Tab-separated table of C-alpha atoms in Angstrom:
chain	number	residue	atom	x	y	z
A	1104	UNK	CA	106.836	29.506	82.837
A	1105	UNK	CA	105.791	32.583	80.960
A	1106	UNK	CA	105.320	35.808	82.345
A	1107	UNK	CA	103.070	38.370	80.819
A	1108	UNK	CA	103.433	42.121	81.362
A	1109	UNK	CA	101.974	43.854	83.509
A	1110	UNK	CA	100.817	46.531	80.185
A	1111	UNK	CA	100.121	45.648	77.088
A	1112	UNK	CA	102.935	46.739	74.546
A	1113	UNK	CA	101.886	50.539	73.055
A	1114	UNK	CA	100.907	50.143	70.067
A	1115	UNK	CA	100.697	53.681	66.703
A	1116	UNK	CA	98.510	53.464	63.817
A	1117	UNK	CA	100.077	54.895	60.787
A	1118	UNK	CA	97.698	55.378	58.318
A	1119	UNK	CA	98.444	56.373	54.413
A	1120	UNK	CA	96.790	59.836	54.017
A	1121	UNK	CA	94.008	59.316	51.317
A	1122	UNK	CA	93.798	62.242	49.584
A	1123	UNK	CA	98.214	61.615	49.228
A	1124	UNK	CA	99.949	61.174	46.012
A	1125	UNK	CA	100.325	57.545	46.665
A	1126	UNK	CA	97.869	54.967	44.723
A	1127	UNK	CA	98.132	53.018	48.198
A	1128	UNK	CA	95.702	56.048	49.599
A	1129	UNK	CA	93.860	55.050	52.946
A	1130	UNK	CA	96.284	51.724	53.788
A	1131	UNK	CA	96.977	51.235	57.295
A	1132	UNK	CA	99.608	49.614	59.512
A	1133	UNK	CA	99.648	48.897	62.853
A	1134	UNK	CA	102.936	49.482	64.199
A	1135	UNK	CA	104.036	47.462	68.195
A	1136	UNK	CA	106.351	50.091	69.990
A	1137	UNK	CA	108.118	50.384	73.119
A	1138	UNK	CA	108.573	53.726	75.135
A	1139	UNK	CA	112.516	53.256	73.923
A	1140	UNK	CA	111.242	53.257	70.129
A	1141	UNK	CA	112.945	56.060	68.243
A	1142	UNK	CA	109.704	57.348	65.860
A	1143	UNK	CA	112.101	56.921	62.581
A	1144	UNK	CA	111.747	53.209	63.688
A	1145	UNK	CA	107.572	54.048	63.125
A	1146	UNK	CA	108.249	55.519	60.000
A	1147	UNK	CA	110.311	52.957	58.137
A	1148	UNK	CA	108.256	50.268	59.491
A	1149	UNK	CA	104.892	51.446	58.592
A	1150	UNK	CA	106.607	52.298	54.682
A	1151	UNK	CA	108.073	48.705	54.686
A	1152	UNK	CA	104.450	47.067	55.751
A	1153	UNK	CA	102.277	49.460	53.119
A	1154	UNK	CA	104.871	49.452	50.423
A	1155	UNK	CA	106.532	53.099	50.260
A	1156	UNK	CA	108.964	54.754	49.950
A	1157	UNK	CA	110.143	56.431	53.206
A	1158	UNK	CA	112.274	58.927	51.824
A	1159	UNK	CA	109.225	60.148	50.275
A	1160	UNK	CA	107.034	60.337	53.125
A	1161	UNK	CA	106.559	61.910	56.920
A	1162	UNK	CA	104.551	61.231	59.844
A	1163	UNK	CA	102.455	63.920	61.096
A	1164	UNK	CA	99.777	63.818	64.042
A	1165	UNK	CA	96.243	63.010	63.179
A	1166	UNK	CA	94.735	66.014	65.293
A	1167	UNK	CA	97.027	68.984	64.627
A	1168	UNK	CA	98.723	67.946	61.504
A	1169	UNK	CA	102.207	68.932	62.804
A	1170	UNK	CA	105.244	66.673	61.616
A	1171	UNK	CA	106.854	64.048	63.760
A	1172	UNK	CA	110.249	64.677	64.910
A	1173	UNK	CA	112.104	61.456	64.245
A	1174	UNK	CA	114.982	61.722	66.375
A	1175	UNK	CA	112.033	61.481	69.438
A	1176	UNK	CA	111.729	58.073	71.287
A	1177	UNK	CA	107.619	57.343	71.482
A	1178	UNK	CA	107.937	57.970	75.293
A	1179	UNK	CA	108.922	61.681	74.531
A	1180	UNK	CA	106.864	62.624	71.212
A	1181	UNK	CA	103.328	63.094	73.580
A	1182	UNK	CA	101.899	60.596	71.109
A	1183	UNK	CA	99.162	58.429	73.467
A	1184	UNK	CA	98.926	54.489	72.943
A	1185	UNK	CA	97.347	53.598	70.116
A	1186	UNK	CA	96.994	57.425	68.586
A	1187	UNK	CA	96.882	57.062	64.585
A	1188	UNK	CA	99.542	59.013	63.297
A	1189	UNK	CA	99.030	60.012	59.513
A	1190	UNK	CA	101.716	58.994	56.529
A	1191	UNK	CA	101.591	61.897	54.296
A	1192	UNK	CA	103.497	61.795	50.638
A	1193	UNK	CA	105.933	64.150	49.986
A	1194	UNK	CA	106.000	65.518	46.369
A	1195	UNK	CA	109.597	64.738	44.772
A	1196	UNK	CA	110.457	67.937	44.638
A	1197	UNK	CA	109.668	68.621	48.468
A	1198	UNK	CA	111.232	65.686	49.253
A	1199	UNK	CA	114.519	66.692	47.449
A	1200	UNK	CA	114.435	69.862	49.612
A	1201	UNK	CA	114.770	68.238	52.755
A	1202	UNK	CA	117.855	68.900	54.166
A	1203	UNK	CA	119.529	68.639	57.672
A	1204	UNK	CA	122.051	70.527	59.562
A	1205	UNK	CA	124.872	67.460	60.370
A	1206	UNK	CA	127.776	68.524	62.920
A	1207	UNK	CA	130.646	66.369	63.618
A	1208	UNK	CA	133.368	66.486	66.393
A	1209	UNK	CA	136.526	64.729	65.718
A	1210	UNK	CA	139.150	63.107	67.866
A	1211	UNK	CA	141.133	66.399	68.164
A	1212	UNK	CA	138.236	68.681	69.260
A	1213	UNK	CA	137.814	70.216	65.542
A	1214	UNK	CA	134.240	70.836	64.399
A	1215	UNK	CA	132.432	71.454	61.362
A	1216	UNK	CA	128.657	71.739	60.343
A	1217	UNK	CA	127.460	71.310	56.988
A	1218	UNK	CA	123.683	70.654	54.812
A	1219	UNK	CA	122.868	67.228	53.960
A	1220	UNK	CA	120.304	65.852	52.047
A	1221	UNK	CA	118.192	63.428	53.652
A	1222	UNK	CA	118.980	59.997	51.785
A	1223	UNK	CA	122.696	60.425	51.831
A	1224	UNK	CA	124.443	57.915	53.777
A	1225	UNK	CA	127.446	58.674	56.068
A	1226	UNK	CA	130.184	57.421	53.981
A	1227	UNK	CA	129.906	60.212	51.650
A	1228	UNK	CA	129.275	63.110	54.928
A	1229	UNK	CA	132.800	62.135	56.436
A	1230	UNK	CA	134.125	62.242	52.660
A	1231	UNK	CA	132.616	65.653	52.286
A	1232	UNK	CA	134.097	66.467	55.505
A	1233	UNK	CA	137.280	65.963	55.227
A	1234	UNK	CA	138.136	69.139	53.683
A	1235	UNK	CA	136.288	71.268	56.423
A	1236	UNK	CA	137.770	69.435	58.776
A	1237	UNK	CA	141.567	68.963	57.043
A	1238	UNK	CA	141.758	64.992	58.649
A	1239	UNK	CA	141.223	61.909	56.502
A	1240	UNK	CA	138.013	60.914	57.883
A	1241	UNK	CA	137.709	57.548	55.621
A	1242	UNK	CA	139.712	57.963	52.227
A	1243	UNK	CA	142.553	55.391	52.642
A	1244	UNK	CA	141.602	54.156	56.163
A	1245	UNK	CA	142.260	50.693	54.818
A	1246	UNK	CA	146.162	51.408	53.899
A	1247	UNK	CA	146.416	53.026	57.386
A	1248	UNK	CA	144.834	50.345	59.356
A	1249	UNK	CA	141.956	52.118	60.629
A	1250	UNK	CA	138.471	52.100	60.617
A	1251	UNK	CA	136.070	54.473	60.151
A	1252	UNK	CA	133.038	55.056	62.666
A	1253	UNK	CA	130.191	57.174	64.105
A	1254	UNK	CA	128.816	57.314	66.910
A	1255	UNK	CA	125.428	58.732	67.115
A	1256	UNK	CA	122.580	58.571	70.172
A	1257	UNK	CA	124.831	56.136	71.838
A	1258	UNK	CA	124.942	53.535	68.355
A	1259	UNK	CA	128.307	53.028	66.810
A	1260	UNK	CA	128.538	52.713	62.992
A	1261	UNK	CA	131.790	51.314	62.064
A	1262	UNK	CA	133.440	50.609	58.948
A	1263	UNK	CA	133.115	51.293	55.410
A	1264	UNK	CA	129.690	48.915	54.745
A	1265	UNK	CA	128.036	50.324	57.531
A	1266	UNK	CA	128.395	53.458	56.956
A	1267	UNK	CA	127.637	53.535	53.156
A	1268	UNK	CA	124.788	51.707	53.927
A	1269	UNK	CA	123.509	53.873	57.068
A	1270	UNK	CA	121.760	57.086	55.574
A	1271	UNK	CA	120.302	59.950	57.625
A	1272	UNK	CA	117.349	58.961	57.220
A	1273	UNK	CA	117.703	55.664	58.624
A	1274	UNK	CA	119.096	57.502	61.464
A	1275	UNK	CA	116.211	60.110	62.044
């Protein structure tokens, strides 16, 4: 026997902003979230279903134009079921300006903070951090027996595949 909620699933509309660099101006996608849906999960999802790139685009409400933070799960981004949330292009060079502040703590307690771009993948942060940090984060983990991982929001990455293919993007 089947048993149907007692709510329908939330769903966002993600609409392409016309007037925005893309030739794909004014597509739509309709996007089935759960309260527990990080809004980066929105994102990539409505780029995948219209055909763009996501590292060239944000999310920004339809009414007061402000930019979706990513790292928000849809049950704490005050976005109501079945809002349309707006795509907007970024232009390459705005894009390219994105950066993020990334921290990391290591086994020993030793932290360091550094500017990232947003497309580049976690493999090459821990490389960049191993000088600030003065521990082999993932250069010869192999020959030592180790693997390398992250743990962010309560997800592990682990290993060397993971991690070069996990970007910050991807994570929000």
């Amino acid at each position: 026997r089947q048993v149907t909620p007692a709510f329908p699933m939330p769903n966002v509309q993600v609409e392409l902003v016309p007037a925005s660099l893309s030739t794909k101006g004014g597509a739509k996608a309709t996007i089935a979230v759960t309260a527990a849906t990080p809004l980066v999960d929105v994102l990539l999802g409505a780029c995948k279903e219209i055909g763009v790139d996501p590292a060239l685009h944000v999310l920004r409400h339809k009414k007061n134009k402000k930019e979706v933070d990513l790292v928000d799960t849809f049950r704490f981004a005050n976005i109501a079921n079945n809002a349309t949330l707006e795509l907007q292009e970024l232009s390459p060079a705005a894009a390219a300006q994105r950066t993020v502040s990334v921290s990391v703590q290591c086994d020993g307690g030793k932290r360091a903070s550094l500017q990232a771009g947003c497309s580049e993948s976690l493999l090459s942060l821990l490389a960049k951090f191993e000088d600030k940090v003065g521990q082999r984060l993932c250069t010869g983990c192999r020959e030592r027996g180790e693997t390398p991982s992250v743990s962010f929001m309560n997800k592990v990455y682990e290993g060397e595949e993971a991690l070069g293919g996990t970007s910050l993007l991807q994570l929000g």
